[in-house]
Amino acid sequence: MSIDDAIQKMTDIIKAACASAEIKVAKMSGEEARISVYAPAGDMQKIKDATFQPAMDMLNNDEMDVQVFVYDKDAPPLKG
């Protein structure tokens, strides 16, 4: 499995859990990616639950580190 395959698989899982989720992908290397997901608060746990085991399986079986971070798309931006 390539990192692109892993990202596509995880994106499909996220979209199945929440069709309205906004997804941003950052490839860190050929084996590592970070997926930021912006979704309604009510769907956040569903996405976390749906992606946890597939992410662990990719890490353990395919040596692909695909991290999924889920954010509330309606939360006000942090002021820095």
Short mmCIF file of N, CA and C in Angstrom, two decimals:
data_model
loop_
_atom_site.label_atom_id
_atom_site.label_comp_id
_atom_site.label_asym_id
_atom_site.label_seq_id
_atom_site.Cartn_x
_atom_site.Cartn_y
_atom_site.Cartn_z
N MET A 1 0.84 -1.18 0.00
CA MET A 1 0.00 0.00 0.00
C MET A 1 0.89 1.24 0.00
N SER A 2 0.55 2.17 -0.86
CA SER A 2 1.29 3.44 -0.89
C SER A 2 0.62 4.44 0.05
N ILE A 3 1.31 5.53 0.33
CA ILE A 3 0.72 6.56 1.20
C ILE A 3 -0.52 7.16 0.52
N ASP A 4 -0.50 7.28 -0.80
CA ASP A 4 -1.68 7.79 -1.51
C ASP A 4 -2.87 6.85 -1.36
N ASP A 5 -2.62 5.54 -1.42
CA ASP A 5 -3.68 4.55 -1.21
C ASP A 5 -4.23 4.66 0.21
N ALA A 6 -3.34 4.82 1.18
CA ALA A 6 -3.75 4.92 2.58
C ALA A 6 -4.59 6.18 2.81
N ILE A 7 -4.18 7.28 2.20
CA ILE A 7 -4.93 8.54 2.33
C ILE A 7 -6.31 8.38 1.70
N GLN A 8 -6.38 7.77 0.52
CA GLN A 8 -7.67 7.58 -0.15
C GLN A 8 -8.59 6.69 0.68
N LYS A 9 -8.04 5.61 1.23
CA LYS A 9 -8.84 4.71 2.06
C LYS A 9 -9.40 5.45 3.27
N MET A 10 -8.56 6.23 3.93
CA MET A 10 -9.01 6.95 5.12
C MET A 10 -10.01 8.04 4.74
N THR A 11 -9.80 8.71 3.62
CA THR A 11 -10.75 9.72 3.15
C THR A 11 -12.12 9.10 2.89
N ASP A 12 -12.14 7.92 2.29
CA ASP A 12 -13.41 7.22 2.04
C ASP A 12 -14.12 6.89 3.35
N ILE A 13 -13.37 6.47 4.36
CA ILE A 13 -13.94 6.14 5.67
C ILE A 13 -14.53 7.39 6.31
N ILE A 14 -13.80 8.49 6.23
CA ILE A 14 -14.26 9.76 6.81
C ILE A 14 -15.54 10.21 6.13
N LYS A 15 -15.56 10.18 4.80
CA LYS A 15 -16.74 10.62 4.05
C LYS A 15 -17.95 9.71 4.31
N ALA A 16 -17.72 8.43 4.56
CA ALA A 16 -18.82 7.52 4.89
C ALA A 16 -19.40 7.87 6.27
N ALA A 17 -18.55 8.32 7.18
CA ALA A 17 -19.01 8.69 8.52
C ALA A 17 -19.68 10.06 8.52
N CYS A 18 -19.22 10.96 7.64
CA CYS A 18 -19.76 12.33 7.59
C CYS A 18 -19.53 12.90 6.20
N ALA A 19 -20.57 12.86 5.39
CA ALA A 19 -20.43 13.31 4.00
C ALA A 19 -20.07 14.78 3.88
N SER A 20 -20.42 15.59 4.88
CA SER A 20 -20.16 17.03 4.80
C SER A 20 -18.79 17.44 5.36
N ALA A 21 -18.01 16.48 5.80
CA ALA A 21 -16.69 16.80 6.37
C ALA A 21 -15.77 17.45 5.34
N GLU A 22 -15.04 18.46 5.79
CA GLU A 22 -14.00 19.06 4.97
C GLU A 22 -12.69 18.40 5.36
N ILE A 23 -11.92 17.98 4.36
CA ILE A 23 -10.70 17.21 4.63
C ILE A 23 -9.50 17.93 4.01
N LYS A 24 -8.45 18.08 4.81
CA LYS A 24 -7.19 18.63 4.33
C LYS A 24 -6.10 17.63 4.64
N VAL A 25 -5.29 17.33 3.64
CA VAL A 25 -4.25 16.31 3.77
C VAL A 25 -2.88 16.94 3.66
N ALA A 26 -1.99 16.52 4.54
CA ALA A 26 -0.58 16.92 4.45
C ALA A 26 0.26 15.64 4.45
N LYS A 27 0.95 15.40 3.33
CA LYS A 27 1.86 14.25 3.26
C LYS A 27 3.19 14.66 3.88
N MET A 28 3.62 13.94 4.89
CA MET A 28 4.86 14.25 5.58
C MET A 28 6.04 13.49 4.94
N SER A 29 5.76 12.28 4.45
CA SER A 29 6.80 11.46 3.81
C SER A 29 6.09 10.37 3.02
N GLY A 30 6.84 9.43 2.54
CA GLY A 30 6.27 8.31 1.79
C GLY A 30 5.53 7.32 2.66
N GLU A 31 5.63 7.49 3.99
CA GLU A 31 4.96 6.58 4.92
C GLU A 31 4.09 7.29 5.94
N GLU A 32 4.03 8.61 5.87
CA GLU A 32 3.32 9.34 6.92
C GLU A 32 2.49 10.48 6.34
N ALA A 33 1.25 10.62 6.86
CA ALA A 33 0.37 11.71 6.45
C ALA A 33 -0.46 12.16 7.63
N ARG A 34 -0.87 13.41 7.56
CA ARG A 34 -1.76 13.98 8.56
C ARG A 34 -3.03 14.42 7.83
N ILE A 35 -4.16 13.97 8.34
CA ILE A 35 -5.45 14.36 7.77
C ILE A 35 -6.19 15.20 8.81
N SER A 36 -6.48 16.44 8.45
CA SER A 36 -7.27 17.31 9.31
C SER A 36 -8.69 17.29 8.79
N VAL A 37 -9.63 17.01 9.69
CA VAL A 37 -11.04 16.89 9.33
C VAL A 37 -11.83 17.95 10.07
N TYR A 38 -12.59 18.72 9.33
CA TYR A 38 -13.45 19.76 9.91
C TYR A 38 -14.89 19.31 9.69
N ALA A 39 -15.59 19.03 10.81
CA ALA A 39 -16.93 18.46 10.73
C ALA A 39 -17.83 19.07 11.81
N PRO A 40 -19.14 18.92 11.65
CA PRO A 40 -20.04 19.38 12.70
C PRO A 40 -19.75 18.65 14.02
N ALA A 41 -19.94 19.35 15.12
CA ALA A 41 -19.63 18.78 16.43
C ALA A 41 -20.31 17.42 16.65
N GLY A 42 -21.53 17.28 16.17
CA GLY A 42 -22.27 16.04 16.36
C GLY A 42 -21.69 14.84 15.63
N ASP A 43 -20.85 15.07 14.64
CA ASP A 43 -20.24 13.98 13.87
C ASP A 43 -18.80 13.69 14.26
N MET A 44 -18.24 14.49 15.13
CA MET A 44 -16.81 14.34 15.45
C MET A 44 -16.49 12.96 16.03
N GLN A 45 -17.26 12.50 17.00
CA GLN A 45 -16.97 11.20 17.62
C GLN A 45 -17.17 10.07 16.64
N LYS A 46 -18.17 10.18 15.77
CA LYS A 46 -18.42 9.15 14.76
C LYS A 46 -17.19 8.99 13.86
N ILE A 47 -16.59 10.11 13.47
CA ILE A 47 -15.41 10.07 12.61
C ILE A 47 -14.23 9.47 13.37
N LYS A 48 -14.04 9.88 14.61
CA LYS A 48 -12.95 9.33 15.43
C LYS A 48 -13.10 7.82 15.58
N ASP A 49 -14.32 7.37 15.88
CA ASP A 49 -14.57 5.93 16.04
C ASP A 49 -14.33 5.17 14.74
N ALA A 50 -14.76 5.74 13.61
CA ALA A 50 -14.63 5.07 12.31
C ALA A 50 -13.19 4.96 11.85
N THR A 51 -12.35 5.94 12.21
CA THR A 51 -10.97 5.97 11.69
C THR A 51 -9.94 5.34 12.62
N PHE A 52 -10.28 5.13 13.88
CA PHE A 52 -9.28 4.65 14.84
C PHE A 52 -8.68 3.30 14.43
N GLN A 53 -9.51 2.28 14.28
CA GLN A 53 -8.98 0.95 13.98
C GLN A 53 -8.31 0.87 12.61
N PRO A 54 -8.89 1.46 11.55
CA PRO A 54 -8.18 1.44 10.27
C PRO A 54 -6.81 2.11 10.34
N ALA A 55 -6.70 3.20 11.10
CA ALA A 55 -5.40 3.87 11.25
C ALA A 55 -4.41 2.96 11.95
N MET A 56 -4.87 2.26 12.98
CA MET A 56 -3.98 1.34 13.71
C MET A 56 -3.57 0.17 12.80
N ASP A 57 -4.52 -0.35 12.03
CA ASP A 57 -4.21 -1.45 11.12
C ASP A 57 -3.19 -1.04 10.06
N MET A 58 -3.34 0.18 9.51
CA MET A 58 -2.38 0.66 8.51
C MET A 58 -0.99 0.79 9.12
N LEU A 59 -0.93 1.26 10.35
CA LEU A 59 0.36 1.42 11.02
C LEU A 59 1.00 0.06 11.28
N ASN A 60 0.22 -0.88 11.81
CA ASN A 60 0.77 -2.18 12.19
C ASN A 60 1.01 -3.12 11.01
N ASN A 61 0.14 -3.07 10.01
CA ASN A 61 0.23 -4.03 8.91
C ASN A 61 0.94 -3.49 7.68
N ASP A 62 0.83 -2.20 7.43
CA ASP A 62 1.36 -1.62 6.20
C ASP A 62 2.48 -0.60 6.45
N GLU A 63 2.77 -0.34 7.73
CA GLU A 63 3.78 0.65 8.12
C GLU A 63 3.47 2.03 7.55
N MET A 64 2.17 2.36 7.47
CA MET A 64 1.71 3.68 7.03
C MET A 64 1.14 4.41 8.24
N ASP A 65 1.71 5.54 8.55
CA ASP A 65 1.28 6.33 9.71
C ASP A 65 0.36 7.45 9.22
N VAL A 66 -0.93 7.17 9.26
CA VAL A 66 -1.94 8.15 8.82
C VAL A 66 -2.67 8.64 10.06
N GLN A 67 -2.38 9.87 10.45
CA GLN A 67 -2.98 10.45 11.65
C GLN A 67 -4.18 11.28 11.26
N VAL A 68 -5.28 11.11 11.99
CA VAL A 68 -6.51 11.83 11.71
C VAL A 68 -6.81 12.74 12.90
N PHE A 69 -6.94 14.03 12.62
CA PHE A 69 -7.27 15.02 13.64
C PHE A 69 -8.62 15.61 13.27
N VAL A 70 -9.58 15.54 14.20
CA VAL A 70 -10.94 15.99 13.91
C VAL A 70 -11.22 17.27 14.70
N TYR A 71 -11.73 18.26 13.98
CA TYR A 71 -12.02 19.57 14.57
C TYR A 71 -13.47 19.95 14.31
N ASP A 72 -14.02 20.73 15.23
CA ASP A 72 -15.37 21.27 15.09
C ASP A 72 -15.33 22.41 14.08
N LYS A 73 -15.99 22.23 12.95
CA LYS A 73 -15.91 23.24 11.89
C LYS A 73 -16.65 24.53 12.27
N ASP A 74 -17.51 24.47 13.27
CA ASP A 74 -18.28 25.64 13.67
C ASP A 74 -17.69 26.38 14.87
N ALA A 75 -16.61 25.85 15.43
CA ALA A 75 -15.98 26.50 16.58
C ALA A 75 -15.29 27.78 16.11
N PRO A 76 -15.33 28.81 16.96
CA PRO A 76 -14.65 30.05 16.57
C PRO A 76 -13.14 29.82 16.52
N PRO A 77 -12.42 30.51 15.64
CA PRO A 77 -10.98 30.33 15.56
C PRO A 77 -10.30 30.81 16.84
N LEU A 78 -9.20 30.16 17.17
CA LEU A 78 -8.44 30.54 18.36
C LEU A 78 -7.74 31.86 18.11
N LYS A 79 -7.74 32.67 19.10
CA LYS A 79 -7.02 33.96 18.98
C LYS A 79 -5.66 33.78 19.61
N GLY A 80 -4.64 34.19 18.89
CA GLY A 80 -3.29 33.96 19.36
C GLY A 80 -2.64 35.20 19.71
#
